[in-house]
PDB file of C-alpha atoms in Angstrom:
ATOM      1  CA  MET A 175      -4.038  33.486  13.166  1.00 51.00           C
ATOM      2  CA  LYS A 176      -5.547  34.735  10.031  1.00 46.00           C
ATOM      3  CA  LYS A 177      -9.292  33.493   9.554  1.00 46.00           C
ATOM      4  CA  ARG A 178     -10.574  32.690   6.191  1.00 46.00           C
ATOM      5  CA  ILE A 179     -14.377  33.510   5.545  1.00 42.00           C
ATOM      6  CA  LEU A 180     -15.990  31.241   3.168  1.00 44.00           C
ATOM      7  CA  THR A 181     -19.105  31.988   0.891  1.00 42.00           C
ATOM      8  CA  VAL A 182     -21.363  29.051   0.514  1.00 42.00           C
ATOM      9  CA  LEU A 183     -23.289  29.467  -2.688  1.00 41.00           C
ATOM     10  CA  PRO A 184     -27.031  28.453  -2.569  1.00 44.00           C
ATOM     11  CA  ILE A 185     -26.487  25.954  -5.351  1.00 39.00           C
ATOM     12  CA  ALA A 186     -29.666  23.890  -3.876  1.00 42.00           C
ATOM     13  CA  LEU A 187     -31.953  26.642  -4.547  1.00 41.00           C
ATOM     14  CA  LEU A 188     -30.819  26.499  -8.212  1.00 41.00           C
ATOM     15  CA  PRO A 189     -33.743  25.371 -10.621  1.00 47.00           C
ATOM     16  CA  ALA A 190     -33.480  21.730 -12.238  1.00 48.00           C
ATOM     17  CA  PHE A 191     -32.638  21.503 -15.807  1.00 46.00           C
ATOM     18  CA  SER A 192     -32.047  18.419 -18.275  1.00 47.00           C
ATOM     19  CA  ALA A 193     -28.872  17.884 -19.614  1.00 46.00           C
ATOM     20  CA  ALA A 194     -29.967  19.096 -22.985  1.00 48.00           C
ATOM     21  CA  GLU A 195     -31.597  22.382 -21.518  1.00 52.00           C
ATOM     22  CA  LYS A 196     -28.836  23.132 -19.051  1.00 49.00           C
ATOM     23  CA  PRO A 197     -28.071  26.915 -19.569  1.00 52.00           C
ATOM     24  CA  GLU A 198     -24.204  27.860 -20.272  1.00 53.00           C
ATOM     25  CA  TRP A 199     -24.215  29.854 -17.084  1.00 47.00           C
ATOM     26  CA  LEU A 200     -25.244  26.877 -14.734  1.00 48.00           C
ATOM     27  CA  GLU A 201     -22.679  24.885 -16.209  1.00 50.00           C
ATOM     28  CA  ILE A 202     -19.916  27.733 -15.472  1.00 52.00           C
ATOM     29  CA  GLY A 203     -21.419  28.091 -11.911  1.00 50.00           C
ATOM     30  CA  SER A 204     -20.689  24.419 -11.505  1.00 48.00           C
ATOM     31  CA  TYR A 205     -17.585  24.295 -12.363  1.00 50.00           C
ATOM     32  CA  ILE A 206     -16.727  27.591 -10.157  1.00 55.00           C
ATOM     33  CA  ALA A 207     -18.515  25.601  -7.313  1.00 52.00           C
ATOM     34  CA  GLU A 208     -16.409  22.353  -7.741  1.00 53.00           C
ATOM     35  CA  GLN A 209     -12.891  24.779  -8.102  1.00 54.00           C
ATOM     36  CA  VAL A 210     -14.184  26.431  -4.613  1.00 53.00           C
ATOM     37  CA  ALA A 211     -14.812  23.134  -2.873  1.00 53.00           C
ATOM     38  CA  GLU A 212     -11.189  21.779  -3.975  1.00 55.00           C
ATOM     39  CA  TYR A 213      -9.856  25.073  -2.920  1.00 55.00           C
ATOM     40  CA  VAL A 214     -11.295  24.884   0.448  1.00 50.00           C
ATOM     41  CA  TRP A 215     -10.372  21.341   1.000  1.00 49.00           C
ATOM     42  CA  GLU A 216      -6.661  22.298   0.091  1.00 55.00           C
ATOM     43  CA  GLN A 217      -6.743  25.120   2.808  1.00 54.00           C
ATOM     44  CA  TYR A 218      -7.920  22.637   5.418  1.00 49.00           C
ATOM     45  CA  THR A 219      -5.765  19.406   4.573  1.00 46.00           C
ATOM     46  CA  GLY A 220      -2.546  21.005   2.813  1.00 50.00           C
ATOM     47  CA  GLU A 221      -3.122  18.532   0.218  1.00 49.00           C
ATOM     48  CA  ARG A 222      -4.891  18.053  -2.833  1.00 52.00           C
ATOM     49  CA  PRO A 223      -7.628  15.193  -2.802  1.00 51.00           C
ATOM     50  CA  PRO A 224      -6.230  12.236  -4.558  1.00 53.00           C
ATOM     51  CA  THR A 225      -7.436  11.548  -8.297  1.00 52.00           C
ATOM     52  CA  ALA A 226      -8.413   8.538  -9.965  1.00 48.00           C
ATOM     53  CA  GLU A 227      -5.576   9.162 -12.238  1.00 48.00           C
ATOM     54  CA  GLN A 228      -3.065   9.034  -9.114  1.00 66.00           C
ATOM     55  CA  ALA A 229      -4.386   5.581  -8.393  1.00 82.00           C
ATOM     56  CA  VAL A 230      -3.557   2.263  -9.690  1.00 93.00           C
ATOM     57  CA  GLN A 231      -6.064  -0.187  -9.925  1.00 97.00           C
ATOM     58  CA  TYR A 232      -6.358  -4.247 -10.312  1.00 98.00           C
ATOM     59  CA  SER A 233      -8.854  -7.127  -9.536  1.00 98.00           C
ATOM     60  CA  GLY A 234      -7.693 -10.211  -7.663  1.00 98.00           C
ATOM     61  CA  LYS A 235      -8.483 -12.956  -5.158  1.00 99.00           C
ATOM     62  CA  VAL A 236      -7.620 -12.408  -1.444  1.00 99.00           C
ATOM     63  CA  VAL A 237      -5.637 -15.615  -0.200  1.00 99.00           C
ATOM     64  CA  ALA A 238      -4.784 -14.354   3.062  1.00 98.00           C
ATOM     65  CA  VAL A 239      -6.430 -12.015   5.723  1.00 98.00           C
ATOM     66  CA  HIS A 240      -3.555 -10.921   8.475  1.00 97.00           C
ATOM     67  CA  ASP A 241      -5.761  -8.743  10.592  1.00 97.00           C
ATOM     68  CA  GLY A 242      -8.462  -6.058  10.442  1.00 97.00           C
ATOM     69  CA  ASP A 243      -7.143  -3.938   8.046  1.00 97.00           C
ATOM     70  CA  THR A 244      -4.506  -5.913   6.083  1.00 98.00           C
ATOM     71  CA  VAL A 245      -5.031  -8.836   3.562  1.00 98.00           C
ATOM     72  CA  GLN A 246      -3.062 -10.475   0.808  1.00 99.00           C
ATOM     73  CA  ILE A 247      -4.276 -10.569  -2.569  1.00 99.00           C
ATOM     74  CA  ARG A 248      -3.225 -12.466  -5.802  1.00 99.00           C
ATOM     75  CA  ASP A 249      -3.606 -10.481  -9.071  1.00 98.00           C
ATOM     76  CA  GLY A 250      -4.848 -12.237 -12.537  1.00 95.00           C
ATOM     77  CA  ASN A 251      -0.743 -12.873 -13.197  1.00 96.00           C
ATOM     78  CA  GLY A 252      -0.482 -14.547 -10.131  1.00 97.00           C
ATOM     79  CA  ARG A 253       1.603 -11.723  -8.362  1.00 97.00           C
ATOM     80  CA  LYS A 254       0.904 -11.289  -4.704  1.00 98.00           C
ATOM     81  CA  HIS A 255      -0.026  -8.313  -3.031  1.00 98.00           C
ATOM     82  CA  LYS A 256       0.104  -7.225   0.623  1.00 98.00           C
ATOM     83  CA  VAL A 257      -2.654  -4.710   1.008  1.00 98.00           C
ATOM     84  CA  ARG A 258      -3.189  -2.336   3.677  1.00 98.00           C
ATOM     85  CA  LEU A 259      -6.960  -0.912   3.550  1.00 98.00           C
ATOM     86  CA  ALA A 260      -6.757   3.085   3.453  1.00 98.00           C
ATOM     87  CA  TYR A 261      -8.180   5.272   5.848  1.00 98.00           C
ATOM     88  CA  VAL A 262      -9.112   2.419   8.592  1.00 97.00           C
ATOM     89  CA  ASP A 263      -7.195   1.228  11.407  1.00 96.00           C
ATOM     90  CA  ALA A 264      -8.248  -1.960  13.184  1.00 97.00           C
ATOM     91  CA  PRO A 265      -7.335  -3.066  16.620  1.00 96.00           C
ATOM     92  CA  GLU A 266      -3.979  -4.673  16.803  1.00 94.00           C
ATOM     93  CA  LEU A 267      -4.181  -8.663  17.156  1.00 93.00           C
ATOM     94  CA  GLN A 268      -2.989  -8.081  20.782  1.00 92.00           C
ATOM     95  CA  GLN A 269      -5.647  -5.894  21.694  1.00 93.00           C
ATOM     96  CA  LYS A 270      -9.278  -6.721  22.842  1.00 91.00           C
ATOM     97  CA  TYR A 271     -11.640  -7.427  19.791  1.00 94.00           C
ATOM     98  CA  GLY A 272      -8.443  -7.848  17.652  1.00 95.00           C
ATOM     99  CA  THR A 273      -9.094 -11.335  16.496  1.00 96.00           C
ATOM    100  CA  GLU A 274     -12.763 -10.718  16.172  1.00 96.00           C
ATOM    101  CA  SER A 275     -12.201  -7.940  13.856  1.00 97.00           C
ATOM    102  CA  ARG A 276      -9.661 -10.285  11.986  1.00 98.00           C
ATOM    103  CA  ASN A 277     -12.251 -12.750  11.764  1.00 98.00           C
ATOM    104  CA  VAL A 278     -14.986 -10.722  10.383  1.00 98.00           C
ATOM    105  CA  LEU A 279     -12.754  -9.668   7.763  1.00 98.00           C
ATOM    106  CA  ARG A 280     -11.678 -12.860   6.629  1.00 98.00           C
ATOM    107  CA  SER A 281     -15.040 -14.055   6.565  1.00 98.00           C
ATOM    108  CA  ALA A 282     -16.126 -11.231   4.339  1.00 98.00           C
ATOM    109  CA  VAL A 283     -13.406 -11.438   1.700  1.00 98.00           C
ATOM    110  CA  GLN A 284     -11.360 -14.607   1.944  1.00 98.00           C
ATOM    111  CA  GLY A 285     -11.183 -16.622  -1.276  1.00 98.00           C
ATOM    112  CA  LYS A 286     -13.217 -13.892  -3.090  1.00 98.00           C
ATOM    113  CA  THR A 287     -12.435 -11.717  -6.178  1.00 98.00           C
ATOM    114  CA  VAL A 288     -11.880  -8.032  -5.375  1.00 99.00           C
ATOM    115  CA  ASP A 289     -11.391  -4.725  -7.015  1.00 98.00           C
ATOM    116  CA  VAL A 290      -8.508  -2.901  -5.526  1.00 98.00           C
ATOM    117  CA  THR A 291      -7.598   0.731  -5.909  1.00 98.00           C
ATOM    118  CA  VAL A 292      -4.000   1.375  -4.850  1.00 98.00           C
ATOM    119  CA  TYR A 293      -3.153   4.944  -3.308  1.00 96.00           C
ATOM    120  CA  GLU A 294       0.610   4.316  -2.532  1.00 94.00           C
ATOM    121  CA  LYS A 295       2.883   2.188  -0.912  1.00 94.00           C
ATOM    122  CA  ASP A 296       3.649   2.691   2.710  1.00 92.00           C
ATOM    123  CA  ARG A 297       7.057   2.251   4.461  1.00 90.00           C
ATOM    124  CA  TYR A 298       6.816  -1.806   4.768  1.00 90.00           C
ATOM    125  CA  GLN A 299       6.070  -1.723   1.134  1.00 92.00           C
ATOM    126  CA  ARG A 300       2.292  -2.496   1.598  1.00 96.00           C
ATOM    127  CA  GLU A 301      -0.225  -1.162  -1.068  1.00 98.00           C
ATOM    128  CA  VAL A 302      -2.440   1.478   0.591  1.00 97.00           C
ATOM    129  CA  ALA A 303      -5.507   0.720  -1.005  1.00 98.00           C
ATOM    130  CA  ARG A 304      -9.324   0.582  -1.032  1.00 98.00           C
ATOM    131  CA  ILE A 305     -11.119  -2.855  -1.704  1.00 98.00           C
ATOM    132  CA  VAL A 306     -14.516  -3.183  -3.123  1.00 99.00           C
ATOM    133  CA  LEU A 307     -16.327  -6.474  -3.073  1.00 98.00           C
ATOM    134  CA  ARG A 308     -19.155  -6.764  -5.465  1.00 97.00           C
ATOM    135  CA  GLY A 309     -19.656  -2.958  -5.400  1.00 97.00           C
ATOM    136  CA  TYR A 310     -19.519  -2.615  -1.633  1.00 97.00           C
ATOM    137  CA  ASP A 311     -16.580  -0.647  -0.317  1.00 98.00           C
ATOM    138  CA  VAL A 312     -15.118  -3.092   2.092  1.00 99.00           C
ATOM    139  CA  ASN A 313     -13.022  -0.360   4.070  1.00 98.00           C
ATOM    140  CA  LEU A 314     -15.829   1.456   4.618  1.00 98.00           C
ATOM    141  CA  ALA A 315     -18.039  -1.488   5.775  1.00 98.00           C
ATOM    142  CA  MET A 316     -15.250  -2.301   8.349  1.00 98.00           C
ATOM    143  CA  ILE A 317     -15.938   1.175   9.991  1.00 98.00           C
ATOM    144  CA  LYS A 318     -19.670   0.909   9.360  1.00 98.00           C
ATOM    145  CA  LYS A 319     -20.121  -2.423  11.495  1.00 97.00           C
ATOM    146  CA  GLY A 320     -18.063  -1.295  14.368  1.00 98.00           C
ATOM    147  CA  HIS A 321     -14.991  -3.359  13.532  1.00 98.00           C
ATOM    148  CA  ALA A 322     -12.272  -0.577  12.744  1.00 98.00           C
ATOM    149  CA  TRP A 323     -11.663   3.173  13.240  1.00 97.00           C
ATOM    150  CA  HIS A 324     -11.921   5.820  10.628  1.00 98.00           C
ATOM    151  CA  TYR A 325      -8.089   6.992  10.809  1.00 97.00           C
ATOM    152  CA  VAL A 326      -8.695  10.216  11.435  1.00 96.00           C
ATOM    153  CA  SER A 327      -4.983  11.744  11.556  1.00 94.00           C
ATOM    154  CA  ILE A 328      -4.491   9.981   8.046  1.00 93.00           C
ATOM    155  CA  ALA A 329      -7.402  10.807   6.303  1.00 96.00           C
ATOM    156  CA  LYS A 330      -7.977  14.281   6.929  1.00 94.00           C
ATOM    157  CA  LYS A 331      -4.701  14.498   4.850  1.00 93.00           C
ATOM    158  CA  LYS A 332      -5.386  12.471   2.018  1.00 93.00           C
ATOM    159  CA  GLN A 333      -9.170  11.163   1.689  1.00 95.00           C
ATOM    160  CA  GLY A 334     -11.448  13.153  -0.646  1.00 94.00           C
ATOM    161  CA  LYS A 335     -13.697  15.493   1.300  1.00 95.00           C
ATOM    162  CA  ALA A 336     -17.061  13.462   0.154  1.00 96.00           C
ATOM    163  CA  VAL A 337     -15.725   9.895   1.253  1.00 96.00           C
ATOM    164  CA  PHE A 338     -14.156  11.360   4.668  1.00 97.00           C
ATOM    165  CA  ALA A 339     -17.504  12.455   5.324  1.00 98.00           C
ATOM    166  CA  GLU A 340     -18.914   9.248   4.627  1.00 98.00           C
ATOM    167  CA  TYR A 341     -16.546   7.470   6.646  1.00 98.00           C
ATOM    168  CA  ALA A 342     -16.845   9.705   9.621  1.00 98.00           C
ATOM    169  CA  TYR A 343     -20.398   9.376   9.858  1.00 98.00           C
ATOM    170  CA  ALA A 344     -20.048   5.761   9.584  1.00 98.00           C
ATOM    171  CA  GLU A 345     -17.921   5.469  12.389  1.00 98.00           C
ATOM    172  CA  SER A 346     -20.246   7.886  14.590  1.00 98.00           C
ATOM    173  CA  GLN A 347     -23.318   5.656  13.833  1.00 98.00           C
ATOM    174  CA  ALA A 348     -21.300   2.396  14.536  1.00 98.00           C
ATOM    175  CA  ARG A 349     -20.457   4.230  18.280  1.00 97.00           C
ATOM    176  CA  ALA A 350     -24.083   5.302  18.784  1.00 97.00           C
ATOM    177  CA  LYS A 351     -25.550   1.757  17.890  1.00 97.00           C
ATOM    178  CA  LYS A 352     -22.585   0.081  20.142  1.00 97.00           C
ATOM    179  CA  LEU A 353     -21.589  -2.147  17.102  1.00 98.00           C
ATOM    180  CA  GLY A 354     -18.695  -4.357  17.372  1.00 97.00           C
ATOM    181  CA  LEU A 355     -15.805  -3.245  19.447  1.00 96.00           C
ATOM    182  CA  TRP A 356     -17.936   0.054  20.243  1.00 97.00           C
ATOM    183  CA  LYS A 357     -19.818  -2.331  22.887  1.00 95.00           C
ATOM    184  CA  SER A 358     -16.953  -1.748  25.202  1.00 90.00           C
ATOM    185  CA  HIS A 359     -17.441   1.682  27.192  1.00 86.00           C
ATOM    186  CA  ALA A 360     -14.126   3.130  26.005  1.00 89.00           C
ATOM    187  CA  PRO A 361     -12.052   1.171  23.352  1.00 94.00           C
ATOM    188  CA  GLU A 362      -8.774   1.417  23.212  1.00 94.00           C
ATOM    189  CA  ALA A 363      -7.629   3.009  19.507  1.00 93.00           C
ATOM    190  CA  PRO A 364      -4.941   1.036  18.006  1.00 93.00           C
ATOM    191  CA  TRP A 365      -2.601   4.083  17.572  1.00 92.00           C
ATOM    192  CA  ASP A 366      -2.601   4.677  21.353  1.00 93.00           C
ATOM    193  CA  TYR A 367      -1.966   0.598  21.678  1.00 92.00           C
ATOM    194  CA  ARG A 368       1.153   0.928  19.404  1.00 92.00           C
ATOM    195  CA  ARG A 369       2.327   4.382  21.117  1.00 91.00           C
ATOM    196  CA  LYS A 370       2.149   2.441  24.658  1.00 90.00           C
ATOM    197  CA  MET A 371       4.019  -0.557  23.374  1.00 88.00           C
ATOM    198  CA  ARG A 372       6.624   1.227  21.797  1.00 85.00           C
ATOM    199  CA  GLY A 373       7.135   3.415  24.971  1.00 82.00           C
ATOM    200  CA  GLN A 374       7.276  -0.119  26.979  1.00 81.00           C
ATOM    201  CA  GLN A 375       9.922  -1.124  24.551  1.00 76.00           C
ATOM    202  CA  HIS A 376      11.772   2.158  25.177  1.00 70.00           C
ATOM    203  CA  GLY A 377      11.477   2.116  28.837  1.00 67.00           C
ATOM    204  CA  THR A 378       9.400   5.239  28.564  1.00 57.00           C
ATOM    205  CA  SER A 379       6.074   5.987  28.993  1.00 50.00           C
ATOM    206  CA  GLY A 380       5.013   7.948  25.809  1.00 49.00           C
ATOM    207  CA  GLY A 381       7.172   6.543  23.258  1.00 46.00           C
ATOM    208  CA  ARG A 382       7.373   8.589  20.037  1.00 45.00           C
ATOM    209  CA  PRO A 383       5.172  11.411  19.506  1.00 45.00           C
ATOM    210  CA  LYS A 384       1.873  11.011  18.596  1.00 46.00           C
ATOM    211  CA  GLU A 385       0.881   9.684  14.927  1.00 43.00           C
ATOM    212  CA  THR A 386       0.070  12.392  12.673  1.00 37.00           C
ATOM    213  CA  GLY A 387       2.019  12.065   9.685  1.00 35.00           C
ATOM    214  CA  TRP A 388       1.188   9.920   6.490  1.00 33.00           C
ATOM    215  CA  PHE A 389       4.222   7.590   7.149  1.00 33.00           C
ATOM    216  CA  GLU A 390       3.583   7.515  10.823  1.00 42.00           C
ATOM    217  CA  GLY A 391       0.437   6.405  10.544  1.00 48.00           C
ATOM    218  CA  TRP A 392       0.619   3.409   8.440  1.00 45.00           C
ATOM    219  CA  TRP A 393       1.455   0.329  10.502  1.00 48.00           C
TER     220      TRP A 393
END
């Protein structure tokens, strides 16, 4: 297996400059650093991180909360959107803590106007999106308070590197503090639960392979 050796530039040691006096060499260095960071992310995930230009944005009122990671939003034109929170996986309603997770999300966003950034649609035609309420990332908040998992198998392929790190850290802190579902000693991940249910439906113990793909991930 080939090993890639990465050189980390000591950018933190560079002197601080105001926007007016920033030398040309520093601007060039910053640009190169950004390009290196994007290259590293592509090598790790096989994908370029999503850009703002690739996303669709709108605002609307949350009119229904189906579970801990799926809501319905009515936009300013009266159109309803079924939205799946991106990079988050909450317990299924049939699971322990599934109802509580839904109720927490419902109490936070039901009837409120939110800003929505849609990255794509899943195979059920739900919009996979980030929801922001008064400047707060609702997706991240569900992880931070221990009401959902960071959906790593999906996020490592699609989520921007900085936000991925933020979500991963939020889950690690929720685990350490035993918040929400992490009060249980070994909570069952929703993807494991779904695989178990599929196995029972098909008369097998394992069902389909482990969820690792983009389309296999969003349920």
